[in-house]
């Protein structure tokens, strides 16, 4: 009897992990430095980088780093870091970086979604990815319904190869389409068309976020990804004030998303959330706005070669966080080795009760340290 009992218990616990949902959130190029130390004083006090000393910036500059990071990202620090896990604080032996050789977005997102690197993916150009994402595999080989990706950058349909994958990807300036829209989603379509974006290829995150939440409420997918983009583009513009405000807003979006999930019976206490970034950035006033490896200077990033002949040092460094019923409550986790961005795909699949080996035996292994 005892033997059967343990078998039943084992089945129950397997059953529970197999039923949980997964939401993957990415925040483009948000540095580990702000996440773990709060704003960097030399950049915050520079008149070119910080054209407006906003109320938030002034407040942050009066606070010690531990308090400032909490003011900057309250959901991350008071909720996620206490109930889940956060990795990438290089000041306290917690290390994570990209495995690709380039330190910019397309190769980064490809690494996140496919679990492998491909040295031919060496630009941000709109080329269809020859690699397969775990989302494509779940939808087409494991029969997951309504798998969707919402992103601010208009290159996601190529990174996720929608021509081949047929994944539902809404990004760039695309309207919500292809399903029966809620009134709110229809209104978002209207105001998105009326709202200018500061950038040619990236929309404001409010559209990405609200389209994603409306889709979630309607279709209740088991797996979804949301990719916020403002942080990276304000940084490239050299505007630290805007970058800091965008970081604060993104934390609020994630908090809003989490509250939405916890208000729905399909998701409440049954959803694991992974947060990761696609690349880091430079570390000082001169290079914080950029990101590129030395190797990339001879190709896609050649515009930076003259000023930064060594590339943007440290832009391979990233961070991640996770929370949910299958995530260990570890807080700030130290790492015994450098964790890699390529491990996210297998981690996501493991959290869904899937076998990463079946997805792609070449994909990097899951970060099992964080999984219950
Ligand atoms: Zn990026």
Short mmCIF file of C-alpha atoms and ligand atoms in Angstrom, two decimals:
data_model
loop_
_atom_site.label_atom_id
_atom_site.label_comp_id
_atom_site.label_asym_id
_atom_site.label_seq_id
_atom_site.Cartn_x
_atom_site.Cartn_y
_atom_site.Cartn_z
CA UNK A 1 0.00 0.00 0.00
CA UNK A 2 2.80 2.34 0.95
CA UNK A 3 4.32 1.78 -2.46
CA UNK A 4 1.07 2.72 -4.18
CA UNK A 5 0.67 5.75 -1.95
CA UNK A 6 4.05 7.14 -2.96
CA UNK A 7 3.25 6.39 -6.59
CA UNK A 8 -0.02 8.31 -6.27
CA UNK A 9 1.72 11.21 -4.53
CA UNK A 10 4.33 11.23 -7.26
CA UNK A 11 1.63 11.33 -9.93
CA UNK A 12 -0.17 14.15 -8.14
CA UNK A 13 2.97 16.28 -7.91
CA UNK A 14 3.85 15.55 -11.55
CA UNK A 15 0.27 16.43 -12.47
CA UNK A 16 0.48 19.77 -10.72
CA UNK A 17 3.67 20.94 -12.48
CA UNK A 18 2.27 19.71 -15.78
CA UNK A 19 -0.80 21.90 -15.33
CA UNK A 20 0.90 25.16 -14.52
CA UNK A 21 1.07 28.08 -16.93
CA UNK A 22 4.13 29.99 -18.01
CA UNK A 23 4.55 33.65 -18.82
CA UNK A 24 7.92 34.79 -20.14
CA UNK A 25 8.63 38.51 -19.87
CA UNK A 26 11.63 40.19 -21.47
CA UNK A 27 12.81 43.74 -20.79
CA UNK A 28 15.06 45.03 -23.55
CA UNK A 29 18.55 46.00 -22.43
CA UNK A 30 17.72 46.91 -18.83
CA UNK A 31 21.10 46.83 -17.09
CA UNK A 32 21.77 44.70 -14.03
CA UNK A 33 23.38 47.81 -12.56
CA UNK A 34 20.05 49.67 -12.17
CA UNK A 35 18.21 46.54 -11.07
CA UNK A 36 20.62 45.80 -8.21
CA UNK A 37 22.14 49.20 -7.40
CA UNK A 38 19.45 51.68 -8.42
CA UNK A 39 20.40 54.64 -10.66
CA UNK A 40 24.06 55.34 -11.35
CA UNK A 41 24.91 58.71 -9.82
CA UNK A 42 27.42 59.90 -12.47
CA UNK A 43 24.83 59.34 -15.23
CA UNK A 44 21.91 60.67 -13.22
CA UNK A 45 23.84 63.88 -12.51
CA UNK A 46 25.01 64.38 -16.09
CA UNK A 47 23.09 67.21 -17.77
CA UNK A 48 23.13 65.62 -21.23
CA UNK A 49 22.03 62.16 -20.11
CA UNK A 50 19.51 63.45 -17.60
CA UNK A 51 17.92 66.47 -19.23
CA UNK A 52 15.06 66.56 -16.75
CA UNK A 53 15.60 65.87 -13.10
CA UNK A 54 12.22 64.21 -12.69
CA UNK A 55 10.54 63.84 -9.32
CA UNK A 56 11.43 60.15 -9.41
CA UNK A 57 15.09 60.81 -10.22
CA UNK A 58 15.40 63.38 -7.45
CA UNK A 59 13.85 60.96 -4.99
CA UNK A 60 16.11 58.11 -6.11
CA UNK A 61 19.23 60.23 -5.69
CA UNK A 62 18.43 60.92 -2.03
CA UNK A 63 18.21 57.20 -1.27
CA UNK A 64 20.93 54.62 -0.54
CA UNK A 65 21.24 51.96 -3.32
CA UNK A 66 19.23 49.29 -1.46
CA UNK A 67 16.32 51.68 -1.01
CA UNK A 68 16.64 53.29 -4.45
CA UNK A 69 16.36 49.97 -6.28
CA UNK A 70 13.17 49.27 -4.34
CA UNK A 71 11.72 52.66 -5.28
CA UNK A 72 12.71 52.07 -8.89
CA UNK A 73 11.29 48.54 -9.13
CA UNK A 74 8.93 48.00 -6.19
CA UNK A 75 7.22 44.89 -7.54
CA UNK A 76 10.51 43.22 -8.34
CA UNK A 77 12.04 43.93 -4.94
CA UNK A 78 9.15 43.65 -2.52
CA UNK A 79 7.29 40.81 -4.21
CA UNK A 80 9.35 38.84 -6.64
CA UNK A 81 12.71 38.90 -4.89
CA UNK A 82 11.11 37.90 -1.57
CA UNK A 83 8.85 35.12 -2.88
CA UNK A 84 10.89 33.98 -5.87
CA UNK A 85 14.44 34.29 -7.11
CA UNK A 86 16.60 36.95 -8.72
CA UNK A 87 19.97 36.34 -10.42
CA UNK A 88 22.66 38.55 -11.93
CA UNK A 89 23.96 40.75 -9.12
CA UNK A 90 27.64 40.70 -10.01
CA UNK A 91 28.43 42.61 -6.81
CA UNK A 92 27.50 39.50 -4.83
CA UNK A 93 28.62 36.49 -6.82
CA UNK A 94 25.52 36.04 -8.88
CA UNK A 95 26.41 35.83 -12.55
CA UNK A 96 24.53 35.42 -15.80
CA UNK A 97 25.44 36.37 -19.37
CA UNK A 98 24.59 35.77 -22.99
CA UNK A 99 26.12 32.78 -24.79
CA UNK A 100 25.95 34.45 -28.20
CA UNK A 101 28.99 36.35 -29.48
CA UNK A 102 27.30 39.68 -30.22
CA UNK A 103 25.52 41.27 -27.22
CA UNK A 104 22.63 42.75 -29.14
CA UNK A 105 18.95 42.06 -29.55
CA UNK A 106 18.18 39.62 -32.38
CA UNK A 107 20.80 37.07 -31.31
CA UNK A 108 19.72 37.61 -27.69
CA UNK A 109 16.03 36.95 -28.25
CA UNK A 110 16.85 34.06 -30.53
CA UNK A 111 18.98 32.58 -27.73
CA UNK A 112 16.17 33.08 -25.20
CA UNK A 113 13.47 31.50 -27.36
CA UNK A 114 15.48 28.72 -29.05
CA UNK A 115 18.00 27.71 -26.36
CA UNK A 116 20.85 27.70 -28.88
CA UNK A 117 23.19 30.20 -30.47
CA UNK A 118 23.79 30.46 -34.18
CA UNK A 119 26.79 32.55 -35.26
CA UNK A 120 25.04 33.37 -38.56
CA UNK A 121 22.46 35.39 -36.62
CA UNK A 122 24.79 38.37 -36.47
CA UNK A 123 22.53 41.38 -37.09
CA UNK A 124 19.17 42.89 -36.15
CA UNK A 125 17.97 42.58 -39.73
CA UNK A 126 14.54 41.21 -40.54
CA UNK A 127 15.59 37.72 -41.56
CA UNK A 128 13.61 34.60 -40.75
CA UNK A 129 15.26 32.61 -37.99
CA UNK A 130 16.35 29.14 -39.12
CA UNK A 131 16.29 27.99 -35.46
CA UNK A 132 13.12 26.73 -33.76
CA UNK A 133 11.70 28.43 -30.69
CA UNK A 134 10.29 26.43 -27.80
CA UNK A 135 7.01 28.29 -28.42
CA UNK A 136 6.83 26.94 -31.97
CA UNK A 137 7.52 23.43 -30.66
CA UNK A 138 4.84 23.69 -27.98
CA UNK A 139 2.24 24.91 -30.44
CA UNK A 140 3.00 22.64 -33.37
CA UNK A 141 4.34 19.48 -31.74
CA UNK A 142 2.72 19.52 -28.32
CA UNK A 143 -0.62 20.95 -29.33
CA UNK A 144 -0.65 23.98 -27.01
CA UNK A 145 -3.45 26.37 -27.89
CA UNK A 146 -3.29 30.14 -28.36
CA UNK A 147 0.46 30.46 -27.79
CA UNK A 148 1.20 34.15 -28.33
CA UNK A 149 3.95 36.73 -28.22
CA UNK A 150 3.42 40.45 -27.74
CA UNK A 151 6.41 42.68 -28.33
CA UNK A 152 7.25 46.33 -28.86
CA UNK A 153 9.94 45.72 -31.49
CA UNK A 154 8.89 44.94 -35.05
CA UNK A 155 11.53 42.24 -35.59
CA UNK A 156 9.83 39.57 -33.44
CA UNK A 157 7.88 38.00 -36.33
CA UNK A 158 11.26 37.20 -37.92
CA UNK A 159 12.97 36.03 -34.75
CA UNK A 160 10.03 33.68 -34.20
CA UNK A 161 9.74 32.94 -37.92
CA UNK A 162 5.97 33.35 -38.10
CA UNK A 163 6.00 32.36 -41.75
CA UNK A 164 7.01 28.86 -40.72
CA UNK A 165 5.86 28.71 -37.08
CA UNK A 166 2.42 30.32 -37.53
CA UNK A 167 2.77 31.66 -34.00
CA UNK A 168 0.50 34.55 -33.02
CA UNK A 169 2.98 37.43 -32.79
CA UNK A 170 1.75 40.99 -32.31
CA UNK A 171 4.62 43.47 -32.36
CA UNK A 172 5.91 46.73 -33.77
CA UNK A 173 2.94 48.83 -34.84
CA UNK A 174 0.66 45.93 -35.67
CA UNK A 175 -2.99 46.18 -34.66
CA UNK A 176 -4.58 43.43 -32.65
CA UNK A 177 -6.22 41.19 -35.22
CA UNK A 178 -7.13 37.63 -36.00
CA UNK A 179 -9.64 37.13 -33.20
CA UNK A 180 -12.82 38.56 -31.77
CA UNK A 181 -11.53 41.74 -30.07
CA UNK A 182 -12.71 43.11 -26.75
CA UNK A 183 -13.91 46.74 -26.75
CA UNK A 184 -10.67 47.68 -25.04
CA UNK A 185 -8.51 45.95 -27.67
CA UNK A 186 -10.48 47.68 -30.45
CA UNK A 187 -9.96 51.03 -28.73
CA UNK A 188 -6.23 50.27 -28.34
CA UNK A 189 -6.07 49.69 -32.11
CA UNK A 190 -7.63 53.09 -32.64
CA UNK A 191 -5.35 55.05 -30.33
CA UNK A 192 -2.23 53.16 -31.40
CA UNK A 193 -2.84 54.44 -34.95
CA UNK A 194 -3.21 57.98 -33.57
CA UNK A 195 -0.15 57.96 -31.31
CA UNK A 196 3.32 58.81 -32.61
CA UNK A 197 6.19 56.62 -31.45
CA UNK A 198 9.60 58.16 -30.75
CA UNK A 199 11.11 55.33 -32.82
CA UNK A 200 10.80 53.88 -36.28
CA UNK A 201 10.77 50.21 -35.31
CA UNK A 202 9.55 50.14 -31.71
CA UNK A 203 6.18 51.12 -30.24
CA UNK A 204 5.49 52.42 -26.76
CA UNK A 205 5.14 49.59 -24.24
CA UNK A 206 1.66 50.59 -23.11
CA UNK A 207 0.29 49.12 -26.37
CA UNK A 208 2.27 45.90 -26.06
CA UNK A 209 1.24 45.47 -22.45
CA UNK A 210 -2.45 46.18 -22.84
CA UNK A 211 -2.81 44.13 -26.02
CA UNK A 212 -1.17 41.25 -24.17
CA UNK A 213 -3.46 41.50 -21.15
CA UNK A 214 -6.56 41.70 -23.36
CA UNK A 215 -5.42 38.60 -25.25
CA UNK A 216 -4.72 36.80 -22.00
CA UNK A 217 -8.21 37.53 -20.67
CA UNK A 218 -9.80 36.35 -23.90
CA UNK A 219 -7.83 33.22 -24.80
CA UNK A 220 -6.26 32.18 -21.51
CA UNK A 221 -3.20 30.62 -23.16
CA UNK A 222 -1.03 28.30 -21.08
CA UNK A 223 2.06 29.95 -22.48
CA UNK A 224 2.66 33.52 -23.50
CA UNK A 225 5.61 35.90 -23.91
CA UNK A 226 5.64 39.68 -23.53
CA UNK A 227 8.64 41.73 -24.67
CA UNK A 228 8.90 45.29 -23.43
CA UNK A 229 11.20 47.58 -25.40
CA UNK A 230 11.25 51.18 -24.13
CA UNK A 231 14.21 50.75 -21.78
CA UNK A 232 16.57 49.92 -24.65
CA UNK A 233 15.45 52.67 -26.98
CA UNK A 234 15.52 55.46 -24.41
CA UNK A 235 19.02 54.25 -23.49
CA UNK A 236 20.14 54.34 -27.13
CA UNK A 237 18.76 57.89 -27.29
CA UNK A 238 21.14 58.68 -24.42
CA UNK A 239 18.24 59.75 -22.20
CA UNK A 240 18.86 58.36 -18.71
CA UNK A 241 15.85 60.23 -17.30
CA UNK A 242 13.52 58.51 -19.79
CA UNK A 243 15.28 55.17 -19.29
CA UNK A 244 14.74 55.34 -15.54
CA UNK A 245 11.07 56.32 -15.95
CA UNK A 246 10.61 53.44 -18.42
CA UNK A 247 12.15 51.04 -15.90
CA UNK A 248 9.66 52.22 -13.29
CA UNK A 249 6.76 51.81 -15.74
CA UNK A 250 7.89 48.34 -16.79
CA UNK A 251 7.92 47.21 -13.16
CA UNK A 252 4.36 48.53 -12.87
CA UNK A 253 3.34 46.64 -16.03
CA UNK A 254 4.67 43.41 -14.56
CA UNK A 255 2.90 44.06 -11.27
CA UNK A 256 -0.32 44.74 -13.19
CA UNK A 257 0.17 41.54 -15.19
CA UNK A 258 0.73 39.52 -12.01
CA UNK A 259 -2.38 40.95 -10.37
CA UNK A 260 -4.37 40.14 -13.49
CA UNK A 261 -3.10 36.56 -13.41
CA UNK A 262 -3.92 36.16 -9.74
CA UNK A 263 -7.48 37.41 -10.36
CA UNK A 264 -8.24 34.61 -12.84
CA UNK A 265 -8.97 31.05 -11.64
CA UNK A 266 -7.12 29.60 -14.66
CA UNK A 267 -3.92 31.32 -13.51
CA UNK A 268 -4.16 31.99 -9.78
CA UNK A 269 -1.36 30.10 -7.99
CA UNK A 270 -0.83 28.10 -11.19
CA UNK A 271 1.45 30.40 -13.14
CA UNK A 272 5.21 30.64 -13.26
CA UNK A 273 6.65 33.94 -14.42
CA UNK A 274 10.16 34.23 -15.87
CA UNK A 275 11.76 37.62 -16.50
CA UNK A 276 14.98 38.03 -18.47
CA UNK A 277 16.79 40.61 -20.56
CA UNK A 278 18.28 40.21 -24.03
CA UNK A 279 21.67 41.91 -23.37
CA UNK A 280 23.42 44.25 -20.97
CA UNK A 281 24.97 47.64 -21.70
CA UNK A 282 28.11 49.60 -20.91
CA UNK A 283 29.03 50.47 -17.35
CA UNK A 284 29.93 54.16 -17.30
CA UNK A 285 28.84 57.61 -18.46
CA UNK A 286 30.58 57.18 -21.82
CA UNK A 287 29.25 53.80 -22.83
CA UNK A 288 26.08 53.02 -20.81
CA UNK A 289 23.83 53.71 -23.78
CA UNK A 290 25.51 51.14 -26.06
CA UNK A 291 25.95 47.38 -26.20
CA UNK A 292 28.14 45.36 -28.56
CA UNK A 293 30.84 42.71 -28.34
CA UNK A 294 34.32 43.37 -29.73
CA UNK A 295 33.64 40.79 -32.43
CA UNK A 296 30.49 42.61 -33.58
CA UNK A 297 32.52 45.76 -34.38
CA UNK A 298 33.81 44.25 -37.59
CA UNK A 299 30.24 43.68 -38.76
CA UNK A 300 26.84 44.92 -37.68
CA UNK A 301 28.14 47.24 -34.94
CA UNK A 302 30.98 48.85 -36.95
CA UNK A 303 29.67 52.37 -36.16
CA UNK A 304 31.03 51.91 -32.61
CA UNK A 305 34.48 50.70 -33.67
CA UNK A 306 36.30 54.01 -33.63
CA UNK A 307 35.13 55.15 -30.22
CA UNK A 308 35.06 51.73 -28.54
CA UNK A 309 37.76 49.52 -30.11
CA UNK A 310 37.30 46.87 -27.37
CA UNK A 311 33.52 46.75 -27.84
CA UNK A 312 31.19 47.66 -25.01
CA UNK A 313 32.76 45.91 -22.06
CA UNK A 314 30.30 44.06 -19.85
CA UNK A 315 27.39 44.28 -22.28
CA UNK A 316 27.16 40.48 -22.21
CA UNK A 317 26.03 40.59 -18.57
CA UNK A 318 22.34 40.03 -17.96
CA UNK A 319 19.95 39.29 -15.07
CA UNK A 320 16.82 37.28 -14.56
CA UNK A 321 14.04 36.78 -12.03
CA UNK A 322 11.32 34.20 -11.49
CA UNK A 323 8.28 33.60 -9.31
CA UNK A 324 5.52 31.02 -9.16
CA UNK A 325 4.39 27.74 -7.61
CA UNK A 326 7.32 25.76 -9.07
CA UNK A 327 9.99 28.35 -8.32
CA UNK A 328 12.09 28.08 -5.16
CA UNK A 329 11.94 30.98 -2.75
CA UNK A 330 15.66 31.79 -2.89
CA UNK A 331 15.72 35.58 -3.07
CA UNK A 332 19.08 36.79 -4.42
CA UNK A 333 20.72 33.56 -5.51
CA UNK A 334 24.49 33.22 -5.72
CA UNK A 335 25.78 31.21 -8.66
CA UNK A 336 28.67 28.77 -8.59
CA UNK A 337 29.19 29.26 -12.33
CA UNK A 338 28.14 31.74 -15.01
CA UNK A 339 24.52 31.01 -15.94
CA UNK A 340 23.60 31.53 -19.58
CA UNK A 341 20.74 33.14 -21.44
CA UNK A 342 20.48 29.99 -23.59
CA UNK A 343 19.22 28.11 -20.51
CA UNK A 344 15.92 30.01 -20.42
CA UNK A 345 14.17 27.87 -23.07
CA UNK A 346 14.85 24.60 -21.24
CA UNK A 347 13.93 26.22 -17.91
CA UNK A 348 10.58 27.31 -19.35
CA UNK A 349 9.90 23.85 -20.77
CA UNK A 350 10.84 22.13 -17.51
CA UNK A 351 8.43 24.41 -15.64
CA UNK A 352 5.71 23.29 -18.06
CA UNK A 353 6.48 19.64 -17.31
CA UNK A 354 7.94 19.16 -20.79
CA UNK A 355 11.21 17.42 -21.68
CA UNK A 356 13.72 19.92 -23.14
CA UNK A 357 15.61 17.01 -24.77
CA UNK A 358 12.58 16.28 -26.92
CA UNK A 359 12.42 19.93 -27.97
CA UNK A 360 16.08 20.19 -28.96
CA UNK A 361 18.89 18.04 -27.56
CA UNK A 362 21.32 20.85 -28.42
CA UNK A 363 19.49 23.43 -26.29
CA UNK A 364 21.33 24.50 -23.12
CA UNK A 365 20.22 22.80 -19.92
CA UNK A 366 17.55 24.20 -17.59
CA UNK A 367 18.50 26.24 -14.55
CA UNK A 368 17.39 23.48 -12.20
CA UNK A 369 18.66 25.31 -9.12
CA UNK A 370 15.59 27.54 -9.15
CA UNK A 371 12.97 24.83 -9.75
CA UNK A 372 11.22 23.04 -6.86
ZN1 LIG B 1 17.95 44.84 -27.13
#
